[in-house]
Coordinates of C-alpha atoms in Angstrom, one line a residue:
M19 CA -4.0 16.3 26.9
I20 CA -2.6 17.6 23.8
E21 CA -5.0 19.7 21.6
H22 CA -5.2 18.5 17.8
S23 CA -5.8 21.2 15.4
L24 CA -7.5 18.8 13.0
S25 CA -9.2 16.3 15.3
L26 CA -11.2 13.2 14.8
C27 CA -13.7 12.2 17.3
Y28 CA -13.5 8.6 18.8
H29 CA -16.7 8.8 20.8
N30 CA -19.6 6.6 19.8
K31 CA -18.0 5.5 16.5
L32 CA -18.3 2.4 14.3
I33 CA -14.8 1.6 13.1
L34 CA -13.4 -0.7 10.4
A35 CA -10.5 -2.3 11.8
P36 CA -7.1 -2.5 10.1
M37 CA -6.7 -5.8 8.5
V38 CA -3.8 -7.1 6.3
R39 CA -4.8 -7.4 2.6
V40 CA -8.3 -6.3 3.4
G41 CA -8.3 -2.6 4.3
T42 CA -7.5 -1.3 0.8
L43 CA -9.3 1.5 -0.8
P44 CA -12.5 -0.5 -2.1
M45 CA -13.2 -2.1 1.2
R46 CA -12.8 1.1 3.1
L47 CA -15.3 2.9 0.7
L48 CA -17.8 0.0 1.0
A49 CA -17.7 0.2 4.7
L50 CA -18.2 3.9 4.6
D51 CA -21.3 3.3 2.3
Y52 CA -22.8 0.9 4.7
G53 CA -22.4 3.2 7.8
A54 CA -18.9 3.0 9.3
D55 CA -17.7 6.3 10.8
I56 CA -14.1 5.7 10.5
V57 CA -12.1 3.2 8.4
Y58 CA -8.4 2.1 9.0
C59 CA -6.2 1.2 6.2
E60 CA -4.1 -2.1 6.2
E61 CA -0.8 -2.3 8.1
L62 CA 1.9 -0.4 6.2
I63 CA 5.6 -0.4 7.0
D64 CA 7.1 2.9 7.5
L65 CA 10.4 2.1 5.6
K66 CA 8.4 1.1 2.7
M67 CA 6.3 4.2 2.6
L68 CA 9.6 6.3 2.8
Q69 CA 10.7 4.7 -0.5
C70 CA 7.4 5.7 -2.1
K71 CA 6.7 8.4 -4.5
R72 CA 3.5 10.5 -4.0
V73 CA 1.7 10.7 -7.3
V74 CA -1.7 12.6 -8.0
N75 CA -3.6 10.3 -10.1
E76 CA -5.8 12.5 -12.3
V77 CA -7.4 9.4 -14.0
L78 CA -8.8 7.9 -10.8
S79 CA -8.9 11.2 -8.8
T80 CA -6.7 9.6 -6.2
V81 CA -3.5 10.2 -4.4
D82 CA -1.2 7.2 -4.8
F83 CA 2.1 6.3 -3.1
V84 CA 4.0 4.2 -5.5
A85 CA 6.9 2.0 -4.4
P86 CA 10.1 1.7 -6.6
D87 CA 8.8 -1.6 -8.1
E88 CA 5.7 0.4 -9.3
R89 CA 3.4 -1.2 -6.9
V90 CA 0.7 1.2 -5.4
V91 CA 1.5 0.7 -1.6
F92 CA -1.4 3.1 -0.5
R93 CA -4.1 4.7 -2.5
T94 CA -6.8 7.2 -1.0
C95 CA -9.4 9.6 -2.3
E96 CA -11.4 12.6 -1.3
R97 CA -14.4 10.4 -0.3
E98 CA -12.7 9.2 2.7
Q99 CA -10.8 12.3 3.7
S100 CA -11.1 13.0 7.4
R101 CA -12.4 9.6 8.0
V102 CA -9.4 7.3 7.1
V103 CA -6.8 6.4 9.6
F104 CA -3.3 5.6 8.3
Q105 CA -1.7 2.6 10.1
M106 CA 2.1 2.5 10.5
G107 CA 3.9 -0.3 12.3
G108 CA 5.1 -3.8 12.4
M109 CA 4.2 -6.7 14.8
G110 CA 3.0 -4.3 17.4
A111 CA 2.2 -7.0 20.1
A112 CA 6.0 -7.5 20.4
L113 CA 6.3 -4.1 22.0
L114 CA 4.0 -4.8 24.8
S115 CA 6.8 -6.6 26.6
D116 CA 8.9 -3.3 26.7
P117 CA 6.6 -0.3 27.6
D118 CA 9.5 2.2 27.9
K119 CA 9.7 2.1 24.2
I120 CA 6.1 3.2 23.9
E121 CA 6.3 6.1 26.2
K122 CA 9.6 7.7 25.8
N123 CA 12.6 7.8 23.3
A124 CA 14.3 5.2 24.9
F125 CA 14.5 3.1 21.8
K126 CA 17.6 4.4 20.1
V127 CA 18.3 1.8 17.5
H128 CA 17.5 4.0 14.3
P129 CA 16.0 7.5 14.0
C130 CA 13.2 6.1 11.8
F131 CA 11.9 4.2 14.8
L132 CA 11.8 7.2 17.0
Q133 CA 9.2 8.7 14.8
M134 CA 7.0 5.9 15.6
I135 CA 7.1 6.5 19.3
L136 CA 3.8 7.8 20.4
S137 CA 5.0 10.8 22.2
T138 CA 7.0 11.8 19.2
L139 CA 4.2 11.4 16.8
V140 CA 1.8 13.3 18.9
K141 CA 4.3 16.3 19.4
G142 CA 5.3 16.3 15.8
I143 CA 2.1 16.3 13.6
R144 CA -1.1 18.1 13.5
R145 CA -3.3 14.8 13.4
P146 CA -4.8 12.6 16.1
V147 CA -2.6 9.7 16.9
T148 CA -4.0 6.5 18.3
C149 CA -2.6 3.0 19.1
K150 CA -3.8 -0.4 19.3
I151 CA -2.8 -3.0 22.0
R152 CA -3.7 -6.4 23.2
I153 CA -4.1 -7.2 27.0
L154 CA -1.2 -8.4 29.0
P155 CA -1.0 -11.6 31.1
S156 CA -2.0 -9.7 34.3
L157 CA -4.7 -7.0 34.5
E158 CA -2.4 -5.0 36.8
D159 CA 0.3 -4.7 34.0
T160 CA -2.3 -4.0 31.4
L161 CA -3.6 -1.1 33.4
S162 CA -0.2 0.3 34.0
L163 CA 0.5 0.1 30.4
V164 CA -2.5 2.0 29.4
K165 CA -1.8 4.7 31.8
R166 CA 1.6 5.3 30.4
I167 CA 0.1 5.3 26.9
E168 CA -2.5 7.9 28.0
R169 CA 0.3 10.2 29.2
T170 CA 1.8 10.4 25.7
G171 CA -1.1 12.5 24.7
I172 CA -2.7 10.1 22.2
A173 CA -6.4 10.7 21.1
A174 CA -7.7 7.2 21.8
V175 CA -6.4 3.7 22.5
T176 CA -7.8 0.4 20.8
V177 CA -7.8 -2.6 23.0
H178 CA -8.1 -6.1 21.4
G179 CA -9.5 -8.1 24.3
R180 CA -7.1 -11.1 23.9
K181 CA -3.5 -11.8 25.0
R182 CA -0.6 -11.8 22.5
E183 CA -0.7 -15.5 22.0
E184 CA -4.4 -15.9 21.8
R185 CA -6.3 -16.6 18.6
P186 CA -9.8 -15.7 17.4
Q187 CA -11.2 -19.0 18.9
H188 CA -10.2 -17.9 22.3
P189 CA -13.0 -15.8 24.1
V190 CA -12.6 -12.1 24.2
S191 CA -12.1 -10.6 27.6
C192 CA -14.8 -7.9 27.9
E193 CA -14.0 -7.5 31.6
A194 CA -10.4 -6.4 30.8
I195 CA -11.6 -3.8 28.2
K196 CA -14.1 -2.5 30.7
A197 CA -11.4 -2.2 33.4
I198 CA -9.2 -0.3 31.0
A199 CA -12.3 2.0 29.9
E200 CA -13.0 2.8 33.5
T201 CA -9.1 3.6 34.3
V202 CA -8.3 6.0 31.5
S203 CA -10.0 9.4 30.3
I204 CA -9.3 9.0 26.7
P205 CA -11.7 7.1 24.4
V206 CA -11.2 3.4 24.4
I207 CA -12.1 1.5 21.3
A208 CA -13.1 -2.3 21.8
N209 CA -12.0 -4.8 19.3
G210 CA -12.2 -8.6 19.1
G211 CA -15.8 -9.2 19.3
S212 CA -16.4 -10.8 16.0
H213 CA -16.1 -14.3 16.8
D214 CA -18.4 -14.5 19.9
H215 CA -20.4 -11.3 20.0
I216 CA -20.9 -9.5 16.6
Q217 CA -23.1 -11.2 13.9
K218 CA -25.3 -8.4 13.2
Y219 CA -25.6 -4.5 13.6
L220 CA -27.4 -4.6 17.0
D221 CA -24.6 -6.8 18.4
I222 CA -22.1 -4.0 17.9
E223 CA -23.9 -1.8 20.5
D224 CA -24.3 -4.8 22.9
F225 CA -20.5 -5.4 22.6
R226 CA -19.9 -1.7 23.3
Q227 CA -22.0 -1.7 26.5
A228 CA -20.4 -5.0 27.8
T229 CA -17.0 -3.3 27.5
A230 CA -18.0 0.2 28.5
A231 CA -16.0 1.4 25.6
S232 CA -16.4 4.6 23.7
S233 CA -16.5 3.1 20.3
V234 CA -16.3 -0.3 18.6
M235 CA -13.8 -1.5 16.0
V236 CA -14.9 -4.4 13.9
A237 CA -12.5 -6.6 11.9
R238 CA -13.6 -10.1 10.6
A239 CA -17.4 -9.5 10.8
A240 CA -16.8 -6.7 8.5
M241 CA -14.5 -8.6 6.3
W242 CA -17.2 -11.3 5.9
N243 CA -19.9 -8.8 5.2
P244 CA -19.1 -5.0 5.3
S245 CA -22.8 -4.3 5.6
I246 CA -22.6 -5.3 9.3
F247 CA -22.4 -1.3 9.9
L248 CA -25.9 -1.0 8.3
K249 CA -28.6 -0.1 10.7
E250 CA -31.2 -1.8 8.5
G251 CA -29.4 -5.1 8.7
L252 CA -27.1 -7.2 6.5
R253 CA -27.5 -7.0 2.8
P254 CA -27.4 -10.1 0.6
L255 CA -23.7 -11.3 0.1
E256 CA -24.1 -11.2 -3.7
E257 CA -25.2 -7.5 -3.7
V258 CA -22.2 -6.6 -1.3
M259 CA -19.7 -8.5 -3.4
Q260 CA -20.9 -6.8 -6.7
K261 CA -20.7 -3.4 -5.0
Y262 CA -17.3 -4.3 -3.8
I263 CA -16.2 -5.4 -7.3
R264 CA -17.5 -2.1 -8.8
Y265 CA -15.2 -0.1 -6.5
A266 CA -12.3 -2.4 -7.2
V267 CA -12.6 -1.8 -11.0
Q268 CA -13.3 1.9 -10.7
Y269 CA -10.1 2.3 -8.6
E270 CA -8.0 -0.2 -10.5
N271 CA -7.3 -2.3 -7.5
H272 CA -5.0 -5.1 -8.2
Y273 CA -6.9 -8.3 -9.1
T274 CA -5.1 -10.6 -6.6
N275 CA -6.3 -8.2 -3.7
T276 CA -9.8 -8.0 -5.1
K277 CA -9.8 -11.9 -5.3
Y278 CA -8.5 -12.3 -1.8
C279 CA -11.1 -10.0 -0.3
L280 CA -14.0 -11.7 -2.1
C281 CA -12.7 -15.3 -1.0
Q282 CA -13.0 -13.9 2.5
M283 CA -16.7 -13.1 1.9
L284 CA -17.6 -16.3 0.2
R285 CA -16.1 -18.3 2.9
E286 CA -18.2 -21.8 2.9
Q287 CA -19.3 -21.0 -0.5
L288 CA -15.9 -21.2 -2.2
E289 CA -16.8 -24.7 -3.5
S290 CA -19.9 -23.3 -5.2
P291 CA -19.9 -22.8 -9.0
Q292 CA -19.2 -19.1 -8.5
G293 CA -16.5 -19.7 -5.9
R294 CA -14.7 -22.0 -8.5
L295 CA -15.0 -19.3 -11.1
L296 CA -13.5 -16.9 -8.7
H297 CA -10.8 -19.2 -7.8
A298 CA -9.9 -19.7 -11.4
A299 CA -9.9 -15.9 -12.2
Q300 CA -6.5 -14.5 -13.2
S301 CA -7.6 -10.9 -14.0
S302 CA -10.0 -8.2 -12.9
Q303 CA -12.0 -8.9 -16.1
E304 CA -12.4 -12.6 -15.3
I305 CA -13.6 -11.7 -11.8
C306 CA -16.2 -9.4 -13.2
E307 CA -17.3 -12.0 -15.6
A308 CA -17.7 -14.6 -12.7
F309 CA -20.1 -12.2 -11.1
G310 CA -22.1 -11.1 -14.2
L311 CA -20.2 -7.8 -14.4
G312 CA -18.3 -8.4 -17.7
A313 CA -20.2 -5.4 -19.3
F314 CA -19.5 -3.1 -16.3
Y315 CA -15.8 -4.0 -16.6
E316 CA -15.6 -3.1 -20.4
E317 CA -17.5 0.1 -20.0
T318 CA -15.4 1.3 -17.1
T319 CA -12.2 0.2 -18.7
R320 CA -13.2 2.3 -21.9
E321 CA -14.0 5.3 -19.7
L322 CA -10.7 5.3 -18.0
N323 CA -8.8 4.8 -21.0
A324 CA -10.6 7.6 -22.7
R325 CA -9.9 9.8 -19.7
R326 CA -6.3 9.0 -19.9
A327 CA -6.2 9.9 -23.5
E328 CA -8.0 13.2 -22.9
L329 CA -5.6 14.2 -20.1
L330 CA -2.6 13.2 -22.2
A331 CA -3.8 15.3 -25.2
R332 CA -4.4 18.2 -23.0
T333 CA -1.0 17.9 -21.4
P334 CA 1.6 20.3 -23.2
E335 CA 4.1 18.5 -25.0
A336 CA 7.0 20.1 -22.9
A337 CA 5.3 18.6 -19.7
R338 CA 5.8 15.1 -21.2
E339 CA 9.5 15.2 -21.4
P340 CA 11.7 14.7 -18.4
V341 CA 11.8 17.8 -16.1
E342 CA 15.4 18.8 -16.9
D343 CA 17.5 20.7 -19.5
T344 CA 17.5 18.3 -22.4
S345 CA 19.8 20.5 -24.5
G346 CA 22.7 18.3 -25.9
V347 CA 20.9 15.0 -25.1
I348 CA 21.2 12.4 -27.9
K349 CA 17.8 10.8 -28.5
M350 CA 16.5 7.9 -30.4
A351 CA 13.0 6.2 -30.6
V352 CA 14.0 2.8 -29.2
K353 CA 12.5 0.2 -26.7
F354 CA 14.1 -2.8 -25.0
D355 CA 12.6 -6.1 -26.0
R356 CA 14.0 -8.9 -23.8
R357 CA 13.4 -11.5 -26.6
A358 CA 15.8 -9.9 -28.9
Y359 CA 18.6 -10.2 -26.6
S360 CA 21.0 -13.1 -25.3
P361 CA 19.5 -14.7 -22.2
Q362 CA 22.3 -13.5 -19.7
I363 CA 23.0 -10.1 -21.4
T364 CA 21.3 -6.7 -21.4
P365 CA 22.3 -3.4 -22.8
K366 CA 22.9 -2.1 -19.4
M367 CA 25.5 -4.8 -18.8
C368 CA 27.1 -4.2 -22.1
L369 CA 27.3 -0.4 -21.3
L370 CA 28.7 -1.0 -17.8
E371 CA 31.3 -3.5 -19.2
W372 CA 32.3 -0.9 -21.9
C373 CA 32.7 1.8 -19.2
R374 CA 34.9 -0.4 -17.1
K375 CA 37.1 -1.4 -20.0
E376 CA 37.5 2.3 -21.0
K377 CA 38.1 3.3 -17.4
L378 CA 35.2 5.5 -17.3
A379 CA 32.8 6.3 -14.4
Q380 CA 29.7 4.0 -14.2
P381 CA 26.7 5.1 -16.2
V382 CA 24.3 7.2 -14.2
Y383 CA 20.6 6.9 -14.8
D384 CA 18.1 9.7 -14.0
T385 CA 14.5 8.3 -14.4
V386 CA 11.3 10.2 -14.2
Q387 CA 7.6 9.0 -14.1
R388 CA 4.9 10.9 -15.9
P389 CA 2.1 11.1 -13.4
L390 CA -0.7 11.1 -16.0
D391 CA -0.1 7.5 -17.3
R392 CA 2.7 6.4 -14.9
L393 CA 5.1 5.7 -17.9
F394 CA 8.8 6.1 -17.4
C395 CA 11.5 7.8 -19.3
S396 CA 15.4 7.7 -18.5
V397 CA 18.4 9.8 -19.4
V398 CA 21.8 8.0 -19.0
T399 CA 24.9 10.0 -18.5
V400 CA 28.2 8.4 -19.8
A401 CA 31.5 10.5 -20.2
E402 CA 29.5 13.6 -19.6
Q403 CA 27.1 12.9 -22.6
K404 CA 23.3 12.3 -22.0
Y405 CA 21.4 9.6 -23.9
Q406 CA 17.6 9.2 -23.9
S407 CA 14.9 7.3 -25.8
T408 CA 12.0 9.4 -26.8
L409 CA 9.6 6.4 -26.2
W410 CA 8.1 6.1 -22.7
D411 CA 8.0 2.8 -21.0
K412 CA 5.8 0.9 -18.5
S413 CA 8.6 0.4 -16.0
K414 CA 11.8 2.1 -14.6
K415 CA 14.0 -0.9 -15.7
L416 CA 12.8 -1.0 -19.1
A417 CA 13.2 2.8 -19.6
E418 CA 16.8 2.5 -18.4
Q419 CA 17.5 -0.3 -20.7
A420 CA 16.2 1.8 -23.6
A421 CA 18.5 4.7 -22.6
A422 CA 21.5 2.3 -22.5
I423 CA 20.5 1.2 -26.0
V424 CA 20.7 4.7 -27.4
C425 CA 24.1 5.2 -25.8
L426 CA 25.5 1.9 -27.2
R427 CA 24.0 2.5 -30.7
S428 CA 25.3 6.2 -30.9
R429 CA 28.9 4.9 -30.1
G430 CA 28.6 1.9 -32.5
L431 CA 29.0 -0.6 -29.6
P432 CA 27.3 -4.1 -29.2
E433 CA 24.3 -4.1 -27.1
G434 CA 23.9 -7.9 -26.5
R435 CA 21.4 -8.6 -29.2
L436 CA 21.1 -12.1 -30.5
G437 CA 23.5 -12.8 -33.2
E438 CA 25.9 -10.1 -32.1
E439 CA 29.5 -11.5 -31.4
N440 CA 31.6 -9.9 -28.5
P441 CA 34.2 -12.1 -27.3
S442 CA 34.8 -10.2 -24.2
W443 CA 31.4 -11.3 -22.9
H444 CA 32.1 -15.2 -22.8
K445 CA 34.4 -15.1 -19.8
R446 CA 32.1 -12.8 -17.8
K447 CA 29.0 -15.0 -18.6
R448 CA 30.7 -18.0 -17.1
E449 CA 31.8 -16.2 -14.0
A450 CA 28.8 -14.2 -13.1
P451 CA 25.7 -15.1 -15.2
D452 CA 23.3 -13.6 -12.9
Q453 CA 25.1 -10.2 -12.1
D454 CA 22.9 -8.0 -14.0
P455 CA 22.9 -4.7 -12.2
G456 CA 19.4 -3.6 -13.7
G457 CA 18.0 -6.1 -16.1
P458 CA 14.4 -7.1 -16.0
G459 CA 15.2 -10.3 -14.0
A460 CA 17.0 -8.3 -11.2
Q461 CA 15.3 -8.3 -8.0
E462 CA 15.0 -5.4 -5.7
H463 CA 15.6 -6.3 -2.1
A464 CA 13.2 -4.8 0.4
V465 CA 14.9 -2.9 3.2
P466 CA 14.4 -5.0 6.4
G467 CA 12.9 -3.4 9.4
E468 CA 10.6 -4.4 12.1
L469 CA 8.6 -1.6 13.7
C470 CA 7.8 -1.4 17.3
K471 CA 4.2 -0.5 17.6
K472 CA 1.0 -0.4 15.6
L473 CA 0.6 3.4 15.4
F474 CA -2.3 5.1 13.6
V475 CA -2.5 8.6 12.0
A476 CA -5.9 10.1 11.2
L477 CA -5.9 11.9 7.9
G478 CA -7.9 15.0 7.9
S479 CA -8.5 18.0 5.7
G480 CA -6.2 21.0 5.5
E481 CA -3.0 21.7 3.7
E482 CA -0.6 20.2 6.3
S483 CA -0.5 16.2 6.5
P484 CA 2.2 13.5 7.3
L485 CA 1.5 12.4 3.8
E486 CA 2.7 15.5 2.2
G487 CA -0.7 16.9 1.3
W488 CA -3.4 14.5 1.8

């Protein structure tokens, strides 16, 4: 067994399972409050994480991993440090049919995938690595698989006691989990008991004993009411939901995710008056109002905005500018307003067309994000001259359009505003009306990739981390 310098014990633990769209920060914190020992985040694709930028959010006191489209892919805070497990993977059950890919570096399709192989992860990071599997059609094959998994040096294995094709209504196989627990020496975490076995706190221990597992991972029972982890028993759902909403507002959780999780809690009450209000809500504020937390939302929003203003005021002016030598940069205070431009034309398109006509290199945009308020500023280089708007924008695309406007106005060129006449555009609009290389309507296509396995990395304290410092 490989020793981990920053270990996380998987013996006799209550664990929140990884659940898509559920295991975001508010739910993880709520589960910890009610007694969970370890919380798993929702499944995250490694290629998406590689595209993210790590941002220390001083307003929320969190560490955020922000995608190019400005969406927060993963957010964590000190409260869950050493107790959160970061899940990387794709449809993990698909890998069960090819165990060689789990144990060794036999999967040579792409270097990114090799990182996901258990043995590579175990040897390459100073964090405990676990994996989660389902049982195979035969018990013999299942035991053979877990033995091979154990040899990679992982810290624990979670077993969902159903086959790949089985759904929650199928009975969970406590016997299969027990056979695995009796076969390997590493901790086995039992999973899959919410439908038949776990309705209250005491049921968790009964499920653990029935499977002879070291720990129990709870999924849907915790999604329905996270107070399932509370020794004193389930708390009233209204109380639980209000506490969840408070975390969601305090950590600026996107309202669609908040709404989804609350709908899972309400279940059969979705047709109640409160359920209808939730269904109709189109913002965090409207969700709060539906649950009698309108005043809390307003107060919390004021506090967060005041904190932003205070931090911004204390930030030296030099730190607000792009981190580069700005000498010789032509600057103007401009913003891009889509309503002021022709439907099929943007300043970036105009600038690109002009560069092609003049046989110049394409414009190069260098965009930075200010961590404090997550606003963007862009500098565009054309013919070795740099141009920049002094106004920061809420998105990368808007900031780049503003930089293009500065360049075009400085050179006295048309920028596509309504009322401008530029005959050279008529032909291009007819031929390729949708080919805007960076306008607000452009779509950023996700890099496709299907990962081999559901792999988990425990995040602990200390300077080294697979997430660059958290």
